Amino acid sequence: MNPRSILRRRRSLLLSAAGAAVVLAASVAVAGTAEAASTLGASAAQSGRYFGAAIAAGKLGDSTYTGILTREFNAVTPENEMKWDATEPSQGRFTYTNGDRILNQGLSNGSKVRGHALLWHAQQPSWAQSLSGSALRSAAINHVTQVATHYKGKIYAWDVVNEAFADGGGGGRRDSNLQRTGNDWIEAAFRAAHTADPNAKLCYNDYNTDGVNAKSTGVYTMVRDFKSRGVPIDCVGFQSHLGTGIPGDYQANLQRFADLGVDVQITELDVAQGGNQASIYSSVTRACMAVTRCTGITVWGIRDSDSWRTGENPLLFDNSGNKKAAYTSVLNALNAGGPTVPPTSGPTSPPTSSPTTPPSAGACSASVTLNSWSGGYTATVKVTAGSAAVNGWAVTVNLPAGGAVTNAWNATSTGTSGTVGFANVSYNGQIPAGGSTEFGFQGTGSGPSATPTCRAS
Ligand code: G2I
C-alpha cells in the first residue's frame, strides 16, 4: 500500500470509531500527515521531526552532494569539523573556519545544526592528549565554554560528551584521560555548555547503546542521576551504526530514556548493505516515529561513497547519488506518520532592539553558583534587578588567595585575582524590573565563598 492510501485508510478508521477517547488521542497523534511528502526532511517535518545528514566541509563544492543535501535534509551534523582537534588545534587558539562552513550551509538551507562533539576521548589535539589532572580538566571545560559560546544561539543540539561508556558487560565508564580527571567530568561539561549556550539542547551521545544492554543501562543510570540532581541534560543520542540486524528492543530502549524526561535522537545512522538493509532502516525510522520524544534522525553521510564504512555501502544514496531501496523504505515510514513532537523553543538570538524609553536606574543583586573540581571551577553569576529596571551593572567578586580568573563570558572582567570586577556587555546590560541575566567565569584554585556585590547604573 502506498503512503497516501495508508493515510486515507487511517483517516477512515478514525472516522468510523470517532467518539472513543482512545481514538481521539490517536487523531491528535496523526495530525499533520495529511499529504505524503516527497523528501526525507519534509516528510519528517510533518510530525515535527528533522531528518539530517552528517556532512563534510571538503565536499561542499560537489554539486551532486550539495544537490541531495539541500533537497532532502533539514538538519546537518559536521562529520569532523567541530571536534576538539579541528576547533582548538593548539591550546587557546580556536579555528572555526570549517565548522562555520557547515553551520552556514545548514542555516542558509533552513536546517537545524547538530553540534558534534565538544568532548570525546578520540580526535583530541595532541596538546590535550599530553595533559592530565586539573590542567586537562580546566582545558576541557574551557574548550566547552569557548566553542559553545562561539556557536551560541545557532546550534539546535550539542553532543556535549561522546562515547564515555565502556563496551562489554560492566556498564561503567570508559577509561580515558578525561575520565581520569574525575567521574564528574561529564556533568562539569554539561554545566559549562549550559552556561555558554542556555538554549541549545545538550545531549550525551554513544554507540552500542541501541538496545537494552549493560552499556545503555549505564548511560540510563547516569541520565536518571543527572535529571534527579538538576544537571542540565536535554537529550540522548543513539548513534545506531548497525550491521545486519537491529535489537528487538530498539524502540523500548528509546522509550525508557524518553520516560526519564529527555529527548532522544538517532544521531549517526548507517546500516550494512545486505538483504535486509531497507527493512532495518524502516524499523529504525518507525521506532523513532513511535516515540513522541524522538525528535529526529541523522544518517552518517549522504552517498555510500561518503561513508566512513568503506565497502559496506551503508547509506541511502548510491555512489552516483541515486536513491536506494533503503531511501524509499525510510520515506514511507516517515510518511506513515506518528505522534507529533511537541514544539519546543529552539535557539534564539540575543535581542537586537532596544526599548524606546531607556529604563531608569535601579538596584541589583548577584548570586553565584559554583561547579568545582580539584584545582578549579566554573562560576555562574545571576544578576537580578530590584523593583526598578537597570541600565547596566557591575559585579564585584572576592577570590580566595592563590586563585585567579582565567576567562569570562557574557561579561567583561577587570583584574584576575583578589577583588575582580565584571561588567555587562552590550546585549545584557538592560534588565527589566525583577528580571535577571547570567554571566560566567572560570578560575583556578577554589571559587568565591562570599556573595558578590552588584552595583546598577
Ligand atoms: O567512527 C564513526 C563515528 C563514530 N561516532 C563518532 C563520530 O564522530 C565518528 O565519525 C568518524 C568520522 O566519520 C570519520 O571521518 O570519526 C572518525 C574519527 O574517529 C573520522 O575519521 C577521521 C580519520 O580517522 C582521520 O584520519 C581523518 O583525518 O576523519 C578525518 C577527517 O577526514
CSV table of C-alpha atoms and ligand atoms in Angstrom, one decimal:
chain,number,residue,atom,x,y,z
A,1,MET,CA,0.0,0.0,0.0
A,2,ASN,CA,1.4,3.4,-0.9
A,3,PRO,CA,1.7,6.1,1.8
A,4,ARG,CA,-1.3,8.1,0.6
A,5,SER,CA,-3.7,5.1,0.7
A,6,ILE,CA,-2.3,4.2,4.2
A,7,LEU,CA,-3.2,7.7,5.3
A,8,ARG,CA,-6.6,7.6,3.7
A,9,ARG,CA,-7.2,4.2,5.4
A,10,ARG,CA,-6.1,5.5,8.8
A,11,ARG,CA,-8.4,8.5,8.5
A,12,SER,CA,-11.4,6.4,7.6
A,13,LEU,CA,-10.6,4.1,10.6
A,14,LEU,CA,-10.5,7.1,12.8
A,15,LEU,CA,-13.8,8.4,11.5
A,16,SER,CA,-15.6,5.1,11.9
A,17,ALA,CA,-14.5,4.9,15.5
A,18,ALA,CA,-15.0,8.6,16.4
A,19,GLY,CA,-16.2,9.2,19.9
A,20,ALA,CA,-13.9,6.8,21.7
A,21,ALA,CA,-11.4,8.6,23.9
A,22,VAL,CA,-8.5,6.5,22.8
A,23,VAL,CA,-9.2,7.2,19.2
A,24,LEU,CA,-9.5,11.0,19.9
A,25,ALA,CA,-5.9,10.8,21.2
A,26,ALA,CA,-4.9,8.9,18.1
A,27,SER,CA,-6.5,11.5,15.8
A,28,VAL,CA,-4.3,14.2,17.5
A,29,ALA,CA,-1.3,11.9,17.1
A,30,VAL,CA,-1.6,11.7,13.3
A,31,ALA,CA,-2.4,15.4,12.8
A,32,GLY,CA,-0.2,16.9,10.2
A,33,THR,CA,0.3,13.9,8.0
A,34,ALA,CA,-2.5,14.8,5.5
A,35,GLU,CA,-0.2,14.7,2.4
A,36,ALA,CA,2.7,12.3,1.8
A,37,ALA,CA,5.8,14.4,1.3
A,38,SER,CA,8.5,13.6,-1.3
A,39,THR,CA,11.7,14.3,0.6
A,40,LEU,CA,13.1,13.0,3.8
A,41,GLY,CA,13.2,16.4,5.6
A,42,ALA,CA,9.7,17.4,4.5
A,43,SER,CA,8.1,14.1,5.5
A,44,ALA,CA,9.9,14.2,8.9
A,45,ALA,CA,8.8,17.8,9.4
A,46,GLN,CA,5.1,16.7,9.2
A,47,SER,CA,5.4,15.2,12.6
A,48,GLY,CA,7.7,18.0,14.0
A,49,ARG,CA,10.8,15.9,13.4
A,50,TYR,CA,14.0,16.5,11.4
A,51,PHE,CA,15.9,14.2,9.1
A,52,GLY,CA,19.6,15.1,8.9
A,53,ALA,CA,22.9,14.0,7.4
A,54,ALA,CA,26.5,14.3,8.6
A,55,ILE,CA,28.3,16.4,6.1
A,56,ALA,CA,32.0,17.3,5.4
A,57,ALA,CA,33.1,20.8,4.6
A,58,GLY,CA,35.5,19.4,1.9
A,59,LYS,CA,32.6,18.1,-0.1
A,60,LEU,CA,30.5,21.2,-0.3
A,61,GLY,CA,32.0,22.0,-3.7
A,62,ASP,CA,30.5,18.8,-5.1
A,63,SER,CA,27.2,19.8,-6.8
A,64,THR,CA,25.7,16.2,-6.7
A,65,TYR,CA,26.4,16.1,-3.0
A,66,THR,CA,25.0,19.6,-2.2
A,67,GLY,CA,22.1,19.0,-4.5
A,68,ILE,CA,21.0,15.9,-2.5
A,69,LEU,CA,21.8,17.7,0.8
A,70,THR,CA,19.7,20.8,0.1
A,71,ARG,CA,16.8,18.8,-1.4
A,72,GLU,CA,16.4,16.0,1.1
A,73,PHE,CA,17.7,17.1,4.5
A,74,ASN,CA,16.6,19.6,7.1
A,75,ALA,CA,19.4,19.0,9.6
A,76,VAL,CA,23.1,18.7,9.4
A,77,THR,CA,25.9,17.5,11.6
A,78,PRO,CA,29.6,18.2,10.9
A,79,GLU,CA,31.3,14.9,10.5
A,80,ASN,CA,34.6,16.1,11.9
A,81,GLU,CA,34.7,19.9,11.7
A,82,MET,CA,33.5,20.8,15.3
A,83,LYS,CA,35.6,18.2,17.1
A,84,TRP,CA,38.3,19.2,19.5
A,85,ASP,CA,41.3,18.6,17.1
A,86,ALA,CA,39.6,20.7,14.5
A,87,THR,CA,38.5,23.7,16.7
A,88,GLU,CA,41.4,24.0,19.1
A,89,PRO,CA,44.5,22.7,17.3
A,90,SER,CA,46.8,24.4,19.7
A,91,GLN,CA,45.8,25.3,23.2
A,92,GLY,CA,43.8,28.5,23.4
A,93,ARG,CA,43.9,29.1,19.6
A,94,PHE,CA,40.5,28.4,18.1
A,95,THR,CA,39.8,27.8,14.4
A,96,TYR,CA,36.2,27.8,13.3
A,97,THR,CA,36.6,28.1,9.5
A,98,ASN,CA,35.3,24.7,8.6
A,99,GLY,CA,32.8,24.4,11.4
A,100,ASP,CA,31.4,27.7,10.3
A,101,ARG,CA,31.1,26.4,6.7
A,102,ILE,CA,28.9,23.5,8.0
A,103,LEU,CA,26.9,25.9,10.2
A,104,ASN,CA,26.3,28.3,7.4
A,105,GLN,CA,25.4,25.6,4.9
A,106,GLY,CA,22.8,24.3,7.4
A,107,LEU,CA,21.4,27.7,8.4
A,108,SER,CA,21.2,29.0,4.9
A,109,ASN,CA,19.1,26.0,4.0
A,110,GLY,CA,16.8,26.5,7.0
A,111,SER,CA,18.2,23.4,8.6
A,112,LYS,CA,18.8,22.5,12.2
A,113,VAL,CA,22.5,22.2,13.1
A,114,ARG,CA,23.6,19.5,15.5
A,115,GLY,CA,27.0,20.3,17.1
A,116,HIS,CA,29.4,17.3,17.3
A,117,ALA,CA,31.2,16.8,19.6
A,118,LEU,CA,32.5,19.0,22.4
A,119,LEU,CA,34.4,16.3,24.4
A,120,TRP,CA,35.5,12.9,23.3
A,121,HIS,CA,38.4,10.6,24.1
A,122,ALA,CA,39.2,10.4,20.4
A,123,GLN,CA,40.2,13.1,17.9
A,124,GLN,CA,41.8,15.2,20.7
A,125,PRO,CA,44.5,17.6,19.6
A,126,SER,CA,48.0,16.3,20.7
A,127,TRP,CA,48.4,19.0,23.2
A,128,ALA,CA,45.3,17.8,25.1
A,129,GLN,CA,46.4,14.2,24.9
A,130,SER,CA,49.5,15.1,26.8
A,131,LEU,CA,47.7,16.8,29.6
A,132,SER,CA,46.2,15.2,32.7
A,133,GLY,CA,44.6,16.1,36.1
A,134,SER,CA,43.4,19.6,36.8
A,135,ALA,CA,45.3,21.1,33.8
A,136,LEU,CA,43.3,18.8,31.4
A,137,ARG,CA,40.1,19.4,33.3
A,138,SER,CA,40.5,23.2,33.0
A,139,ALA,CA,41.5,22.9,29.4
A,140,ALA,CA,38.5,20.7,28.6
A,141,ILE,CA,36.0,22.9,30.4
A,142,ASN,CA,37.5,26.0,28.7
A,143,HIS,CA,37.1,24.2,25.3
A,144,VAL,CA,33.4,23.5,26.0
A,145,THR,CA,32.9,27.1,27.1
A,146,GLN,CA,34.7,28.7,24.1
A,147,VAL,CA,33.2,26.5,21.4
A,148,ALA,CA,29.7,26.6,22.8
A,149,THR,CA,30.0,30.4,23.1
A,150,HIS,CA,31.2,30.8,19.6
A,151,TYR,CA,28.1,28.9,18.3
A,152,LYS,CA,25.7,30.3,20.9
A,153,GLY,CA,22.2,30.6,19.6
A,154,LYS,CA,22.9,28.8,16.4
A,155,ILE,CA,23.1,25.1,17.4
A,156,TYR,CA,19.9,23.0,17.9
A,157,ALA,CA,21.6,20.3,19.9
A,158,TRP,CA,25.2,19.7,21.0
A,159,ASP,CA,26.8,16.3,21.6
A,160,VAL,CA,28.4,17.6,24.7
A,161,VAL,CA,30.1,14.3,25.6
A,162,ASN,CA,30.6,11.5,23.1
A,163,GLU,CA,31.3,7.8,23.8
A,164,ALA,CA,32.2,7.9,27.5
A,165,PHE,CA,30.9,4.5,28.4
A,166,ALA,CA,32.9,1.2,28.1
A,167,ASP,CA,31.9,-1.7,25.9
A,168,GLY,CA,31.5,-5.0,27.5
A,169,GLY,CA,29.3,-6.1,30.4
A,170,GLY,CA,30.2,-3.8,33.2
A,171,GLY,CA,28.1,-0.7,32.2
A,172,GLY,CA,30.8,1.6,33.6
A,173,ARG,CA,32.8,4.4,32.2
A,174,ARG,CA,35.4,4.1,29.6
A,175,ASP,CA,39.0,4.7,30.8
A,176,SER,CA,40.3,7.9,29.2
A,177,ASN,CA,42.4,10.9,30.1
A,178,LEU,CA,39.1,12.8,30.6
A,179,GLN,CA,37.7,10.1,32.9
A,180,ARG,CA,40.9,10.1,35.0
A,181,THR,CA,40.3,13.8,35.8
A,182,GLY,CA,37.4,12.6,38.0
A,183,ASN,CA,34.0,11.0,37.5
A,184,ASP,CA,32.3,14.4,37.5
A,185,TRP,CA,33.9,15.5,34.2
A,186,ILE,CA,30.7,14.8,32.3
A,187,GLU,CA,28.4,16.9,34.5
A,188,ALA,CA,31.1,19.6,34.6
A,189,ALA,CA,31.0,19.7,30.8
A,190,PHE,CA,27.2,19.8,30.6
A,191,ARG,CA,27.1,22.7,33.2
A,192,ALA,CA,29.7,24.6,31.3
A,193,ALA,CA,27.8,24.1,28.0
A,194,HIS,CA,24.5,25.2,29.5
A,195,THR,CA,26.1,28.4,30.9
A,196,ALA,CA,27.6,29.2,27.5
A,197,ASP,CA,24.5,28.4,25.4
A,198,PRO,CA,21.4,28.0,27.5
A,199,ASN,CA,19.1,27.5,24.5
A,200,ALA,CA,21.0,24.6,22.9
A,201,LYS,CA,19.7,21.1,23.7
A,202,LEU,CA,22.6,19.3,25.4
A,203,CYS,CA,23.0,15.6,24.5
A,204,TYR,CA,25.0,12.6,25.6
A,205,ASN,CA,25.9,10.5,22.5
A,206,ASP,CA,27.1,6.9,22.3
A,207,TYR,CA,27.2,3.7,20.2
A,208,ASN,CA,26.2,0.1,21.0
A,209,THR,CA,23.5,1.6,23.2
A,210,ASP,CA,20.8,0.9,20.6
A,211,GLY,CA,19.1,-1.8,22.6
A,212,VAL,CA,18.6,-2.5,26.3
A,213,ASN,CA,22.1,-3.8,27.4
A,214,ALA,CA,24.7,-3.2,30.1
A,215,LYS,CA,26.2,-0.2,28.3
A,216,SER,CA,22.9,1.5,27.6
A,217,THR,CA,21.8,0.8,31.1
A,218,GLY,CA,25.0,2.5,32.4
A,219,VAL,CA,24.1,5.6,30.3
A,220,TYR,CA,20.4,5.4,31.5
A,221,THR,CA,21.6,5.3,35.2
A,222,MET,CA,23.7,8.4,34.6
A,223,VAL,CA,20.9,10.3,32.8
A,224,ARG,CA,18.5,9.4,35.6
A,225,ASP,CA,21.0,10.7,38.2
A,226,PHE,CA,21.6,13.9,36.2
A,227,LYS,CA,17.9,14.6,36.0
A,228,SER,CA,17.4,14.0,39.7
A,229,ARG,CA,20.2,16.4,40.6
A,230,GLY,CA,19.4,19.1,38.1
A,231,VAL,CA,22.5,18.6,35.8
A,232,PRO,CA,21.4,20.2,32.6
A,233,ILE,CA,20.9,17.3,30.1
A,234,ASP,CA,18.2,17.5,27.5
A,235,CYS,CA,18.8,14.6,25.1
A,236,VAL,CA,20.5,11.3,24.5
A,237,GLY,CA,21.9,10.4,21.1
A,238,PHE,CA,21.8,6.8,19.8
A,239,GLN,CA,24.4,6.5,17.1
A,240,SER,CA,22.9,3.3,15.5
A,241,HIS,CA,25.8,2.1,13.4
A,242,LEU,CA,24.1,-1.1,12.6
A,243,GLY,CA,25.2,-4.3,10.9
A,244,THR,CA,22.7,-6.8,9.5
A,245,GLY,CA,20.3,-6.7,12.5
A,246,ILE,CA,18.5,-4.4,14.9
A,247,PRO,CA,18.0,-5.1,18.6
A,248,GLY,CA,14.4,-6.3,19.1
A,249,ASP,CA,14.0,-3.8,22.0
A,250,TYR,CA,15.3,-0.8,20.0
A,251,GLN,CA,12.0,1.2,20.4
A,252,ALA,CA,11.6,0.1,24.0
A,253,ASN,CA,15.1,1.4,24.7
A,254,LEU,CA,14.4,4.8,23.2
A,255,GLN,CA,11.2,4.9,25.2
A,256,ARG,CA,12.8,4.2,28.5
A,257,PHE,CA,15.2,7.1,28.0
A,258,ALA,CA,12.3,9.4,26.9
A,259,ASP,CA,10.5,8.4,30.0
A,260,LEU,CA,13.3,10.0,32.1
A,261,GLY,CA,12.3,13.3,30.6
A,262,VAL,CA,14.9,13.7,27.9
A,263,ASP,CA,14.6,13.9,24.1
A,264,VAL,CA,16.1,11.0,22.1
A,265,GLN,CA,17.7,11.3,18.7
A,266,ILE,CA,19.1,8.8,16.2
A,267,THR,CA,22.4,10.5,15.6
A,268,GLU,CA,24.7,8.6,13.2
A,269,LEU,CA,22.5,6.0,11.5
A,270,ASP,CA,24.1,3.7,8.9
A,271,VAL,CA,23.3,0.1,8.1
A,272,ALA,CA,25.5,-2.5,6.4
A,273,GLN,CA,24.2,-3.3,3.0
A,274,GLY,CA,22.7,-6.8,2.8
A,275,GLY,CA,19.4,-8.5,2.2
A,276,ASN,CA,17.7,-6.6,5.0
A,277,GLN,CA,19.2,-3.1,4.8
A,278,ALA,CA,15.9,-1.4,3.7
A,279,SER,CA,13.9,-3.2,6.4
A,280,ILE,CA,16.4,-2.3,9.1
A,281,TYR,CA,16.3,1.4,8.0
A,282,SER,CA,12.5,1.2,8.1
A,283,SER,CA,12.4,-0.4,11.6
A,284,VAL,CA,14.7,2.4,13.0
A,285,THR,CA,12.5,5.1,11.4
A,286,ARG,CA,9.3,3.5,12.6
A,287,ALA,CA,10.7,3.2,16.1
A,288,CYS,CA,11.6,6.9,16.2
A,289,MET,CA,8.2,7.9,14.8
A,290,ALA,CA,6.5,5.9,17.5
A,291,VAL,CA,8.3,7.7,20.4
A,292,THR,CA,6.9,11.1,21.0
A,293,ARG,CA,10.2,12.5,22.3
A,294,CYS,CA,12.3,11.0,19.4
A,295,THR,CA,12.9,14.4,17.7
A,296,GLY,CA,14.8,13.3,14.6
A,297,ILE,CA,17.2,11.0,12.7
A,298,THR,CA,20.6,11.7,11.3
A,299,VAL,CA,22.3,9.5,8.8
A,300,TRP,CA,26.1,9.4,8.9
A,301,GLY,CA,26.8,10.6,5.4
A,302,ILE,CA,24.9,11.1,2.1
A,303,ARG,CA,26.2,8.6,-0.6
A,304,ASP,CA,27.8,5.2,0.0
A,305,SER,CA,31.0,6.7,-1.2
A,306,ASP,CA,30.8,9.4,1.5
A,307,SER,CA,30.7,6.8,4.3
A,308,TRP,CA,33.4,6.1,6.8
A,309,ARG,CA,32.4,2.4,6.4
A,310,THR,CA,34.3,1.8,3.2
A,311,GLY,CA,32.9,-1.1,1.2
A,312,GLU,CA,29.8,-1.6,3.3
A,313,ASN,CA,27.5,0.7,1.2
A,314,PRO,CA,25.6,1.6,4.4
A,315,LEU,CA,23.7,4.8,3.3
A,316,LEU,CA,20.5,5.9,1.5
A,317,PHE,CA,22.1,7.0,-1.8
A,318,ASP,CA,24.5,5.0,-4.0
A,319,ASN,CA,27.8,6.3,-5.2
A,320,SER,CA,26.2,8.2,-8.1
A,321,GLY,CA,23.6,9.8,-5.9
A,322,ASN,CA,20.7,7.6,-6.8
A,323,LYS,CA,18.0,6.8,-4.2
A,324,LYS,CA,18.4,3.2,-2.9
A,325,ALA,CA,15.6,0.9,-1.7
A,326,ALA,CA,16.6,1.9,1.8
A,327,TYR,CA,15.7,5.5,0.9
A,328,THR,CA,12.2,4.5,-0.1
A,329,SER,CA,11.6,2.5,3.0
A,330,VAL,CA,12.6,5.4,5.2
A,331,LEU,CA,10.5,7.9,3.2
A,332,ASN,CA,7.4,5.6,3.5
A,333,ALA,CA,8.0,5.1,7.2
A,334,LEU,CA,8.2,8.9,7.7
A,335,ASN,CA,5.1,9.5,5.7
A,336,ALA,CA,3.1,6.8,7.6
A,337,GLY,CA,3.2,9.4,10.5
A,338,GLY,CA,3.4,9.0,14.2
A,339,PRO,CA,2.8,11.1,17.3
A,340,THR,CA,3.7,14.7,16.7
A,341,VAL,CA,6.8,16.1,18.6
A,342,PRO,CA,5.6,19.0,20.8
A,343,PRO,CA,7.3,22.2,19.6
A,344,THR,CA,10.0,23.5,21.9
A,345,SER,CA,11.8,26.8,21.7
A,346,GLY,CA,14.9,26.4,19.6
A,347,PRO,CA,18.0,28.6,19.8
A,348,THR,CA,17.1,32.3,20.0
A,349,SER,CA,19.4,35.2,19.1
A,350,PRO,CA,20.1,37.9,21.7
A,351,PRO,CA,17.5,40.7,21.4
A,352,THR,CA,18.5,43.3,18.8
A,353,SER,CA,16.1,46.1,19.5
A,354,SER,CA,16.4,48.5,22.4
A,355,PRO,CA,13.5,49.9,24.3
A,356,THR,CA,12.5,53.3,23.0
A,357,THR,CA,12.5,54.8,26.6
A,358,PRO,CA,15.6,53.7,28.5
A,359,PRO,CA,14.6,52.3,31.9
A,360,SER,CA,15.7,54.3,34.9
A,361,ALA,CA,18.5,53.1,37.1
A,362,GLY,CA,17.7,50.8,40.0
A,363,ALA,CA,19.4,48.5,42.4
A,364,CYS,CA,20.6,44.9,41.6
A,365,SER,CA,21.8,41.9,43.5
A,366,ALA,CA,24.0,39.0,42.4
A,367,SER,CA,24.3,35.3,43.4
A,368,VAL,CA,26.9,32.8,42.4
A,369,THR,CA,26.7,29.0,41.7
A,370,LEU,CA,30.0,27.1,41.6
A,371,ASN,CA,30.9,23.9,39.7
A,372,SER,CA,34.2,23.0,41.3
A,373,TRP,CA,36.8,20.3,40.9
A,374,SER,CA,40.2,19.8,42.4
A,375,GLY,CA,42.1,22.8,41.3
A,376,GLY,CA,39.5,24.8,39.5
A,377,TYR,CA,35.9,25.8,39.0
A,378,THR,CA,33.4,27.5,36.8
A,379,ALA,CA,31.1,30.1,38.3
A,380,THR,CA,27.7,31.1,37.1
A,381,VAL,CA,26.6,34.5,38.4
A,382,LYS,CA,23.0,35.6,38.3
A,383,VAL,CA,22.4,39.3,38.3
A,384,THR,CA,18.8,40.3,39.3
A,385,ALA,CA,17.3,43.7,39.0
A,386,GLY,CA,15.3,45.1,42.0
A,387,SER,CA,11.9,46.8,41.8
A,388,ALA,CA,13.2,49.1,39.0
A,389,ALA,CA,14.9,48.2,35.7
A,390,VAL,CA,18.7,48.6,35.5
A,391,ASN,CA,20.5,50.0,32.5
A,392,GLY,CA,23.9,48.5,33.2
A,393,TRP,CA,25.6,46.6,36.0
A,394,ALA,CA,28.9,45.9,37.7
A,395,VAL,CA,29.5,42.9,39.9
A,396,THR,CA,32.5,42.6,42.3
A,397,VAL,CA,33.7,39.2,43.4
A,398,ASN,CA,36.3,38.4,46.1
A,399,LEU,CA,38.5,35.4,45.3
A,400,PRO,CA,40.5,33.5,47.9
A,401,ALA,CA,44.3,33.9,47.9
A,402,GLY,CA,46.1,31.9,45.3
A,403,GLY,CA,43.2,31.6,42.8
A,404,ALA,CA,42.8,33.5,39.6
A,405,VAL,CA,40.1,34.1,36.9
A,406,THR,CA,41.2,32.6,33.6
A,407,ASN,CA,38.3,33.6,31.4
A,408,ALA,CA,34.8,35.1,31.5
A,409,TRP,CA,31.8,35.0,29.2
A,410,ASN,CA,28.7,37.3,28.9
A,411,ALA,CA,30.7,40.0,30.9
A,412,THR,CA,33.9,41.9,30.7
A,413,SER,CA,36.3,41.4,33.6
A,414,THR,CA,38.8,43.7,35.4
A,415,GLY,CA,41.6,42.1,37.3
A,416,THR,CA,42.2,38.4,37.7
A,417,SER,CA,42.9,37.8,41.4
A,418,GLY,CA,41.8,39.2,44.8
A,419,THR,CA,38.9,41.6,44.0
A,420,VAL,CA,37.7,41.0,40.5
A,421,GLY,CA,35.2,43.2,38.7
A,422,PHE,CA,32.7,42.2,36.0
A,423,ALA,CA,30.5,44.5,33.9
A,424,ASN,CA,27.8,43.9,31.4
A,425,VAL,CA,28.4,43.6,27.7
A,426,SER,CA,26.3,45.3,25.1
A,427,TYR,CA,23.4,42.8,25.0
A,428,ASN,CA,22.8,42.1,28.7
A,429,GLY,CA,23.1,45.5,30.4
A,430,GLN,CA,19.4,46.2,30.5
A,431,ILE,CA,17.4,44.1,32.9
A,432,PRO,CA,13.7,44.8,33.4
A,433,ALA,CA,12.4,45.2,37.0
A,434,GLY,CA,12.6,41.9,38.8
A,435,GLY,CA,14.3,40.3,35.8
A,436,SER,CA,17.7,38.6,35.7
A,437,THR,CA,20.6,37.7,33.4
A,438,GLU,CA,23.6,35.4,33.8
A,439,PHE,CA,27.3,35.6,33.2
A,440,GLY,CA,30.1,33.2,34.0
A,441,PHE,CA,33.8,32.8,34.6
A,442,GLN,CA,36.3,30.1,35.1
A,443,GLY,CA,39.1,30.1,37.7
A,444,THR,CA,41.9,28.2,39.2
A,445,GLY,CA,42.0,27.4,42.9
A,446,SER,CA,38.7,27.5,44.8
A,447,GLY,CA,35.9,29.8,43.9
A,448,PRO,CA,34.5,32.8,45.8
A,449,SER,CA,32.8,31.9,49.1
A,450,ALA,CA,31.0,35.3,49.8
A,451,THR,CA,28.0,36.6,47.9
A,452,PRO,CA,29.2,39.0,45.2
A,453,THR,CA,28.1,42.7,45.3
A,454,CYS,CA,26.2,44.3,42.5
A,455,ARG,CA,26.0,48.0,41.5
A,456,ALA,CA,23.5,49.2,39.0
A,457,SER,CA,23.8,52.2,36.6
B,1,G2I,O1,33.7,6.4,13.6
B,1,G2I,C1,32.4,6.7,13.2
B,1,G2I,C2,31.8,7.8,14.1
B,1,G2I,C3,31.6,7.2,15.5
B,1,G2I,N1,30.9,8.1,16.4
B,1,G2I,C4,31.5,9.4,16.5
B,1,G2I,C5,31.8,10.0,15.1
B,1,G2I,O2,32.5,11.2,15.2
B,1,G2I,C6,32.6,9.1,14.2
B,1,G2I,O3,32.8,9.7,13.0
B,1,G2I,C7,34.0,9.4,12.3
B,1,G2I,C8,34.1,10.1,11.0
B,1,G2I,O4,33.0,9.7,10.2
B,1,G2I,C9,35.4,9.9,10.3
B,1,G2I,O5,35.5,10.7,9.2
B,1,G2I,O6,35.1,9.8,13.1
B,1,G2I,C10,36.4,9.4,12.6
B,1,G2I,C11,37.5,9.6,13.5
B,1,G2I,O7,37.4,8.9,14.7
B,1,G2I,C12,36.6,10.1,11.3
B,1,G2I,O8,37.7,9.7,10.6
B,1,G2I,C13,38.8,10.6,10.5
B,1,G2I,C14,40.0,9.9,10.1
B,1,G2I,O9,40.3,9.0,11.2
B,1,G2I,C15,41.1,10.9,10.0
B,1,G2I,O10,42.3,10.2,9.6
B,1,G2I,C16,40.8,12.0,9.1
B,1,G2I,O11,41.8,13.0,9.1
B,1,G2I,O12,38.5,11.6,9.6
B,1,G2I,C17,39.4,12.6,9.5
B,1,G2I,C18,39.0,13.7,8.6
B,1,G2I,O13,38.7,13.2,7.3
